Every structure is written in structure tokens, then in C-alpha cells.
CSV table of N, CA and C in Angstrom, one decimal:
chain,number,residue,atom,x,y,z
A,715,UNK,N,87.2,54.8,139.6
A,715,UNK,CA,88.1,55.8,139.0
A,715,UNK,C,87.6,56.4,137.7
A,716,UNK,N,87.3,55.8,136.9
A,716,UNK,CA,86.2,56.1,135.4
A,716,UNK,C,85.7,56.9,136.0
A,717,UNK,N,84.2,57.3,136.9
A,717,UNK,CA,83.8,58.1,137.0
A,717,UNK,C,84.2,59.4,137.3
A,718,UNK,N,85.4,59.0,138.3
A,718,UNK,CA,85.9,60.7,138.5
A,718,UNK,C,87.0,61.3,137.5
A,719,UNK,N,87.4,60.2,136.6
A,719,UNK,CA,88.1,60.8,135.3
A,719,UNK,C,87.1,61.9,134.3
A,720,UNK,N,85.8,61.3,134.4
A,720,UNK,CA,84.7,61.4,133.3
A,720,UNK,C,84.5,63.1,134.0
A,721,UNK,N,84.1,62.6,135.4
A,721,UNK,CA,84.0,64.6,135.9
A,721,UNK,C,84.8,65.2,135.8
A,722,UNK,N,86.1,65.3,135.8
A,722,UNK,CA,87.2,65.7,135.6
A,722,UNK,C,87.2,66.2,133.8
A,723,UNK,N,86.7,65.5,133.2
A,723,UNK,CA,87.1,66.0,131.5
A,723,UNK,C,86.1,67.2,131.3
A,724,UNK,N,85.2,67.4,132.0
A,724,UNK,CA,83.7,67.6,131.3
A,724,UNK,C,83.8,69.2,132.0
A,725,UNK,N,83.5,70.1,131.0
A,725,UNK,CA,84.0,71.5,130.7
A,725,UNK,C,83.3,72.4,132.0
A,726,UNK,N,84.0,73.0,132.9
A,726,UNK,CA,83.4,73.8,133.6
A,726,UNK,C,83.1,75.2,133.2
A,727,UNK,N,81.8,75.6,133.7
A,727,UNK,CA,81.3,76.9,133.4
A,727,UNK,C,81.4,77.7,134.6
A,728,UNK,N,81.5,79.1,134.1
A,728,UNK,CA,81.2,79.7,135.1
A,728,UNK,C,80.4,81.2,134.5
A,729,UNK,N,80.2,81.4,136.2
A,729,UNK,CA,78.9,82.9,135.6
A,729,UNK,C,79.6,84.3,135.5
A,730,UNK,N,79.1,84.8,134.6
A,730,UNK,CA,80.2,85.8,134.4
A,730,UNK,C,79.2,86.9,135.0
A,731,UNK,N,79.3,87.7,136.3
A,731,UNK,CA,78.8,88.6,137.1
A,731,UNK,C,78.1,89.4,136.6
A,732,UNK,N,78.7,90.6,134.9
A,732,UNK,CA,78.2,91.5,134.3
A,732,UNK,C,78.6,91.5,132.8
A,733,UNK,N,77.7,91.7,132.0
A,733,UNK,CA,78.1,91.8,131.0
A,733,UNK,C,79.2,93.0,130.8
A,734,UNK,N,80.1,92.7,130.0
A,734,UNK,CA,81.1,93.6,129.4
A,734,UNK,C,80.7,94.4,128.6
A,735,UNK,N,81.2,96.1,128.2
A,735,UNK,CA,80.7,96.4,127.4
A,735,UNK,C,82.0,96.8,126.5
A,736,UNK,N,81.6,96.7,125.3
A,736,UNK,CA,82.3,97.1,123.9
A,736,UNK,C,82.5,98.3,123.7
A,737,UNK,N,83.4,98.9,124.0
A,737,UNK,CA,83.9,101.0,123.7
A,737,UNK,C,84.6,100.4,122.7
A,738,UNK,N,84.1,101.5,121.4
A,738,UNK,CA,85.5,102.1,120.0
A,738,UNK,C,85.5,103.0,120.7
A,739,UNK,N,86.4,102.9,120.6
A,739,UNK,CA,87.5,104.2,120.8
A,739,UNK,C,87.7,105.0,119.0
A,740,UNK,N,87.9,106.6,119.5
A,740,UNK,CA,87.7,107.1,118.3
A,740,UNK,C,89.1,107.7,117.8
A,741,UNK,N,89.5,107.2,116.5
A,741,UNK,CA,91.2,107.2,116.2
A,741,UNK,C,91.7,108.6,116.2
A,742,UNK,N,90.3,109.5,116.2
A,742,UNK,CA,90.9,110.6,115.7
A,742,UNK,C,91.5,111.6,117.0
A,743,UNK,N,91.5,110.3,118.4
A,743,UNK,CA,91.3,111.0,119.7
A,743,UNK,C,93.1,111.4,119.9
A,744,UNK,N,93.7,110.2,118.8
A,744,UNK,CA,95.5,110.3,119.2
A,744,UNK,C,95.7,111.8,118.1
A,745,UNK,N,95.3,112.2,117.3
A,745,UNK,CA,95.3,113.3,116.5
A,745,UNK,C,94.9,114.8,117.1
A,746,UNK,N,93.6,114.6,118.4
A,746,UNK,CA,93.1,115.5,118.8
A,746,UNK,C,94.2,116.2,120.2
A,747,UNK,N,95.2,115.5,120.6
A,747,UNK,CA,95.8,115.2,121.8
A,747,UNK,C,96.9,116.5,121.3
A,748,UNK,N,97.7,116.8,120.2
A,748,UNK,CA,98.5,117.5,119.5
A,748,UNK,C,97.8,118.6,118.7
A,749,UNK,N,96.4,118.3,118.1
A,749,UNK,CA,95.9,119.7,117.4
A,749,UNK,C,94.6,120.1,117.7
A,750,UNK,N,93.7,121.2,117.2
A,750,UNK,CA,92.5,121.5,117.8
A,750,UNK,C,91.9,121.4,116.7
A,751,UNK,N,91.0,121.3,116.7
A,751,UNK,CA,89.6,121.1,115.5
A,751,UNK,C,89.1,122.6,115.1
A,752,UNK,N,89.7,122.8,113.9
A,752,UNK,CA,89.5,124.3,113.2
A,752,UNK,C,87.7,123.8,112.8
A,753,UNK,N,87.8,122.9,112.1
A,753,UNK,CA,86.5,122.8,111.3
A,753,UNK,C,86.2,121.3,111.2
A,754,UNK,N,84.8,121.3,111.5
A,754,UNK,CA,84.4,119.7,111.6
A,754,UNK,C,82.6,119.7,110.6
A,755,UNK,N,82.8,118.7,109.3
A,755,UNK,CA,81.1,118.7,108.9
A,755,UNK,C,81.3,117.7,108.1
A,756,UNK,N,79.6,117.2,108.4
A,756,UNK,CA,79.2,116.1,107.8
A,756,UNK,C,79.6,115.8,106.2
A,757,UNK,N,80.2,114.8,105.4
A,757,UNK,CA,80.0,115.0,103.8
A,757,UNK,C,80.0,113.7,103.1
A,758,UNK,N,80.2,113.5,101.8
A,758,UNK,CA,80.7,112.7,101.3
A,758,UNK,C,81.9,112.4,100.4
A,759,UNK,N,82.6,111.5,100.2
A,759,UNK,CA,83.9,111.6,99.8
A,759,UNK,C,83.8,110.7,98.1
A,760,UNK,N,83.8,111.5,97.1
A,760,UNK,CA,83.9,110.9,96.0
A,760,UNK,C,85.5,110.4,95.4
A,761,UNK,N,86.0,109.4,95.4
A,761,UNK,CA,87.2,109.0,94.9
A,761,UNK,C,87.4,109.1,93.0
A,762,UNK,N,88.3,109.3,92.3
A,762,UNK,CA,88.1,109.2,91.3
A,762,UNK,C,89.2,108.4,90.5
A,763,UNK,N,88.3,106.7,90.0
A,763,UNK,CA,89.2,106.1,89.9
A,763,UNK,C,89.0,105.7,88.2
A,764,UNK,N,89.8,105.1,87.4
A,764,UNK,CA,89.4,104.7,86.1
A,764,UNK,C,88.4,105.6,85.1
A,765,UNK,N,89.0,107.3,85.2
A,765,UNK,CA,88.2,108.2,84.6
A,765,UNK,C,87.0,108.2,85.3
A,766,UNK,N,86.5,108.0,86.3
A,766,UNK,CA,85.1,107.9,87.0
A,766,UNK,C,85.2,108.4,88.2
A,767,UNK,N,84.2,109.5,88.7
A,767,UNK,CA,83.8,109.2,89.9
A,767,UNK,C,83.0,108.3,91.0
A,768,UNK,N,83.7,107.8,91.9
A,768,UNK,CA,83.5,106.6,92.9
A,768,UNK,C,82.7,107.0,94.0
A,769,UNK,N,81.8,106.5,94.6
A,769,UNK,CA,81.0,106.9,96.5
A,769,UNK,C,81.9,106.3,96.5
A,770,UNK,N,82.7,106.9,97.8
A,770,UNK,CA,83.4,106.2,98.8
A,770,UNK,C,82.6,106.2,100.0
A,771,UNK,N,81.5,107.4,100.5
A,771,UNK,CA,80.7,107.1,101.4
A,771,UNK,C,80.3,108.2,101.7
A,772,UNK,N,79.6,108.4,103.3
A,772,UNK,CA,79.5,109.4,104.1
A,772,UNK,C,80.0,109.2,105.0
A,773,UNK,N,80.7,110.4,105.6
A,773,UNK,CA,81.1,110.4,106.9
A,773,UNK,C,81.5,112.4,107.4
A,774,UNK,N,82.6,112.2,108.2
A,774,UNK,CA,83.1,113.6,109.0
A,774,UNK,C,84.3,114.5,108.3
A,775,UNK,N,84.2,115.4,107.5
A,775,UNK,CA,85.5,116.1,107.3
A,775,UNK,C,86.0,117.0,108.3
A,776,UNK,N,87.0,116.4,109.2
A,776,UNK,CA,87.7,117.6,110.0
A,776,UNK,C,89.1,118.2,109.5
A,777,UNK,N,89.3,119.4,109.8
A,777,UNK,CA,90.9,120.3,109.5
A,777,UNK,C,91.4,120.5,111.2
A,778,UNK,N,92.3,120.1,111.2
A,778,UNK,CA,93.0,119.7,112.4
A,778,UNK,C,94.1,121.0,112.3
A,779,UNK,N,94.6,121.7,113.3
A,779,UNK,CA,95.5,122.5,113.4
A,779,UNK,C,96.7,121.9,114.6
A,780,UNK,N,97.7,122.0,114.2
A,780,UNK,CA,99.1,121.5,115.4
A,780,UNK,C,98.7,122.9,115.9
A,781,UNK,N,99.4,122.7,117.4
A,781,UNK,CA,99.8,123.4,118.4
A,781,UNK,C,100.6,124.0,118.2
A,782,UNK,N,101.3,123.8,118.1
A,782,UNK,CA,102.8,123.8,118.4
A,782,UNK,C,103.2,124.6,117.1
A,783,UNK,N,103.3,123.6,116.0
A,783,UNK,CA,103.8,124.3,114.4
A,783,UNK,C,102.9,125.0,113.7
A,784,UNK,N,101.3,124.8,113.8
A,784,UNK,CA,100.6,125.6,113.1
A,784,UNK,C,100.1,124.9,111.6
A,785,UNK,N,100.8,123.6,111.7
A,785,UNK,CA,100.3,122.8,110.5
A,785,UNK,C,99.0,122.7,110.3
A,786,UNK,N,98.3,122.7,109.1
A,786,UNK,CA,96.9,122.2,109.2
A,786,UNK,C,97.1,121.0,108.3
A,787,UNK,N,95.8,120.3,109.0
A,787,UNK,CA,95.8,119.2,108.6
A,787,UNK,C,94.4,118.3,108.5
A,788,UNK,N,94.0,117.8,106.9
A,788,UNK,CA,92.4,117.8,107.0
A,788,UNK,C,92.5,115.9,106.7
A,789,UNK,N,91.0,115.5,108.1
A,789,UNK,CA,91.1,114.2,107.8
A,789,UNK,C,89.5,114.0,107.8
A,790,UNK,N,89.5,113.1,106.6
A,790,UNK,CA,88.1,112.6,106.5
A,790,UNK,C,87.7,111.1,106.9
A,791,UNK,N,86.7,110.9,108.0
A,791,UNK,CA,86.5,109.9,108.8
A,791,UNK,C,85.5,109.2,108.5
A,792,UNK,N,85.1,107.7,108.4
A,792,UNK,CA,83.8,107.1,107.7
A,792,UNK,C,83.0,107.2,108.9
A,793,UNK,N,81.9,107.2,108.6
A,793,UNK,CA,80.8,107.1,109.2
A,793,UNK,C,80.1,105.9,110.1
A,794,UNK,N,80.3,104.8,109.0
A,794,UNK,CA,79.4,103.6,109.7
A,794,UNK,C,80.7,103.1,110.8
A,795,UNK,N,82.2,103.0,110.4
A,795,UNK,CA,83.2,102.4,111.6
A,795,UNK,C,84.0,103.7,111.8
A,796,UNK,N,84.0,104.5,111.8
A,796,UNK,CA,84.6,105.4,112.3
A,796,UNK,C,86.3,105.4,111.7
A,797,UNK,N,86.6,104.8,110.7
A,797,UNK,CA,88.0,104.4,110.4
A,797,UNK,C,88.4,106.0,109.5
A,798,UNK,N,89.3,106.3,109.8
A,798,UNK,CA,90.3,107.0,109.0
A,798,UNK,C,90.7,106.8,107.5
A,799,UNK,N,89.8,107.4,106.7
A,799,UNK,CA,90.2,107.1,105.1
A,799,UNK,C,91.3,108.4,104.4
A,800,UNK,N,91.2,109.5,104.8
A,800,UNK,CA,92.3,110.6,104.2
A,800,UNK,C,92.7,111.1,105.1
A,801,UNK,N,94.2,111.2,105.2
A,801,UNK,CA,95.1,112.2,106.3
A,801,UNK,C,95.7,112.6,105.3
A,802,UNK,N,95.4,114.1,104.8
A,802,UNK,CA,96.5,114.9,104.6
A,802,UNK,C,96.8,116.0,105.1
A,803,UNK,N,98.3,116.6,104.8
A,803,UNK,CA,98.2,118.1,105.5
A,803,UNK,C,97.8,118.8,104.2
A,804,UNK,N,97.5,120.1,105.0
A,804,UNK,CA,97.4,121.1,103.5
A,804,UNK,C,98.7,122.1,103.5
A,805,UNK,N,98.6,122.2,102.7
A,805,UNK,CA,99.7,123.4,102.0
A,805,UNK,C,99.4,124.5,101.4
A,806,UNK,N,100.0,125.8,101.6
A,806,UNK,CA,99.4,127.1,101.1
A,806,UNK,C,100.4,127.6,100.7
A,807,UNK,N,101.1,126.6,99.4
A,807,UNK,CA,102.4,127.4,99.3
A,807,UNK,C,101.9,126.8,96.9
A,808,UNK,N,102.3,127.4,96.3
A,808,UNK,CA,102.2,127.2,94.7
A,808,UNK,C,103.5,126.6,94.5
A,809,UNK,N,103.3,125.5,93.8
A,809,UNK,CA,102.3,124.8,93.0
A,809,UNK,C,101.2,124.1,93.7
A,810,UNK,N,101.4,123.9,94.9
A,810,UNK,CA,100.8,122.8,95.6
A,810,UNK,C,99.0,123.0,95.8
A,811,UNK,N,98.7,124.1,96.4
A,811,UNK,CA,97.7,124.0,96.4
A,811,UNK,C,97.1,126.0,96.2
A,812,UNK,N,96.9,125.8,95.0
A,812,UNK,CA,96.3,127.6,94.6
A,812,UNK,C,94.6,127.4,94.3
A,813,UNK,N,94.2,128.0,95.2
A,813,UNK,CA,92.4,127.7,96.1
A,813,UNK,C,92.1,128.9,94.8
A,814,UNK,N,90.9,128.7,94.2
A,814,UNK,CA,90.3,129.5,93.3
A,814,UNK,C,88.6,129.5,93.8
A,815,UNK,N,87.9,130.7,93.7
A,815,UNK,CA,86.7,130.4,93.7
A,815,UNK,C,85.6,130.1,92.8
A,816,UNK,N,85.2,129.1,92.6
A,816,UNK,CA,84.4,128.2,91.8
A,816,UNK,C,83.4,129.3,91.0
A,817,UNK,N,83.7,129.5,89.5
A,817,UNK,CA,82.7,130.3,88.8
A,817,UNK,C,82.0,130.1,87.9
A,818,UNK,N,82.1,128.5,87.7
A,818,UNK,CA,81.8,128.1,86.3
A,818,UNK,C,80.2,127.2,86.6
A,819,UNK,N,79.2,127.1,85.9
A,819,UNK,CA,78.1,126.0,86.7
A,819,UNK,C,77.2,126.8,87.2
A,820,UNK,N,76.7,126.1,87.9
A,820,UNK,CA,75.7,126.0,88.9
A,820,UNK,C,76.3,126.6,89.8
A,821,UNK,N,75.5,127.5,90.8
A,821,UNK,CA,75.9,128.0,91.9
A,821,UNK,C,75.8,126.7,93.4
A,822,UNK,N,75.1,125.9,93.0
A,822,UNK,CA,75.0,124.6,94.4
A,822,UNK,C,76.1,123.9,94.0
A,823,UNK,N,77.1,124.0,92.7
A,823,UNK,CA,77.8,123.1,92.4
A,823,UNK,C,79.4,123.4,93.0
């Protein structure tokens, strides 16, 4: 009886047919389902924290438009995991956001 206790404990394997494969799925696919992609480009995202500007990295700036309401809406996506770092909407109403054209500097700036 020891022996067939001993077979009994001792871990059975088995062959796994095919390997599985690993899909990300891309978050911005639940966003894409409700708006269209006005504008999509490569950038980088500087944060500014403790009087300083921060790399936050490289990745995707897209402006998302609703269907439906016409909202826009700009999200910047990282690059190396694909995670969602800024969702905001935009606004084209003052105080909130009054768009000026850059005159001061360097023209690349």
C-alpha cells in the first residue's frame, strides 16, 4: 500500500498541445467604440512638477471626437505599455482654454 500512496502523491504533468499566446489588448479600443480619431502623433509628454520640467516619456497623442455629442477629447498613451497617462476633454469655451499662436522664441520652439 506505501507504494501506491507514494504514486498517488507525486505531481502529474501534462503536455500542453500549443503554446498560448499573450494579446494586450489596446485600452484605447473601449474609447474608439463611441469616438473617431480626429488626430493621432507620435510625442513626448513633459510633466511639470516642483517648478521643473519632468520626461514623462514617449508615446501617442490622440484627439478623440464623440459621435454622438461632438465632444473632443485628447488622450496621451505611453509607448513602451501602452497605458493611458492623460484623458482630457478639451474645451473651447474662456477662461478655459484661449489657444494663442506662439510668437515669442525660436520658431522650432
Amino acid at each position: 500500500k506505501t507504494s501506491e500512496v507514494q504514486a498517488d502523491d507525486e505531481p502529474k504533468l501534462e503536455e500542453v498541445p500549443e503554446m498560448a499566446e499573450l494579446t494586450v489588448d489596446d485600452p484605447l479600443d473601449a474609447y474608439k467604440v463611441d469616438e473617431d480619431v480626429v488626430y493621432t502623433h507620435r510625442t513626448k509628454l513633459f510633466c511639470f512638477n516642483n517648478n521643473e520640467l519632468q520626461d514623462a516619456g514617449a508615446g501617442e497623442v490622440h484627439i478623440l471626437q464623440n459621435k454622438v455629442s461632438g465632444r473632443m477629447r485628447l488622450i496621451w498613451q505611453q509607448e513602451s505599455n501602452k497605458r493611458v497617462i492623460a484623458n482630457h476633454f478639451i474645451i473651447n469655451q474662456d477662461p478655459f482654454c484661449k489657444l494663442e499662436r506662439h510668437s515669442k522664441g525660436n520658431d522650432k520652439t
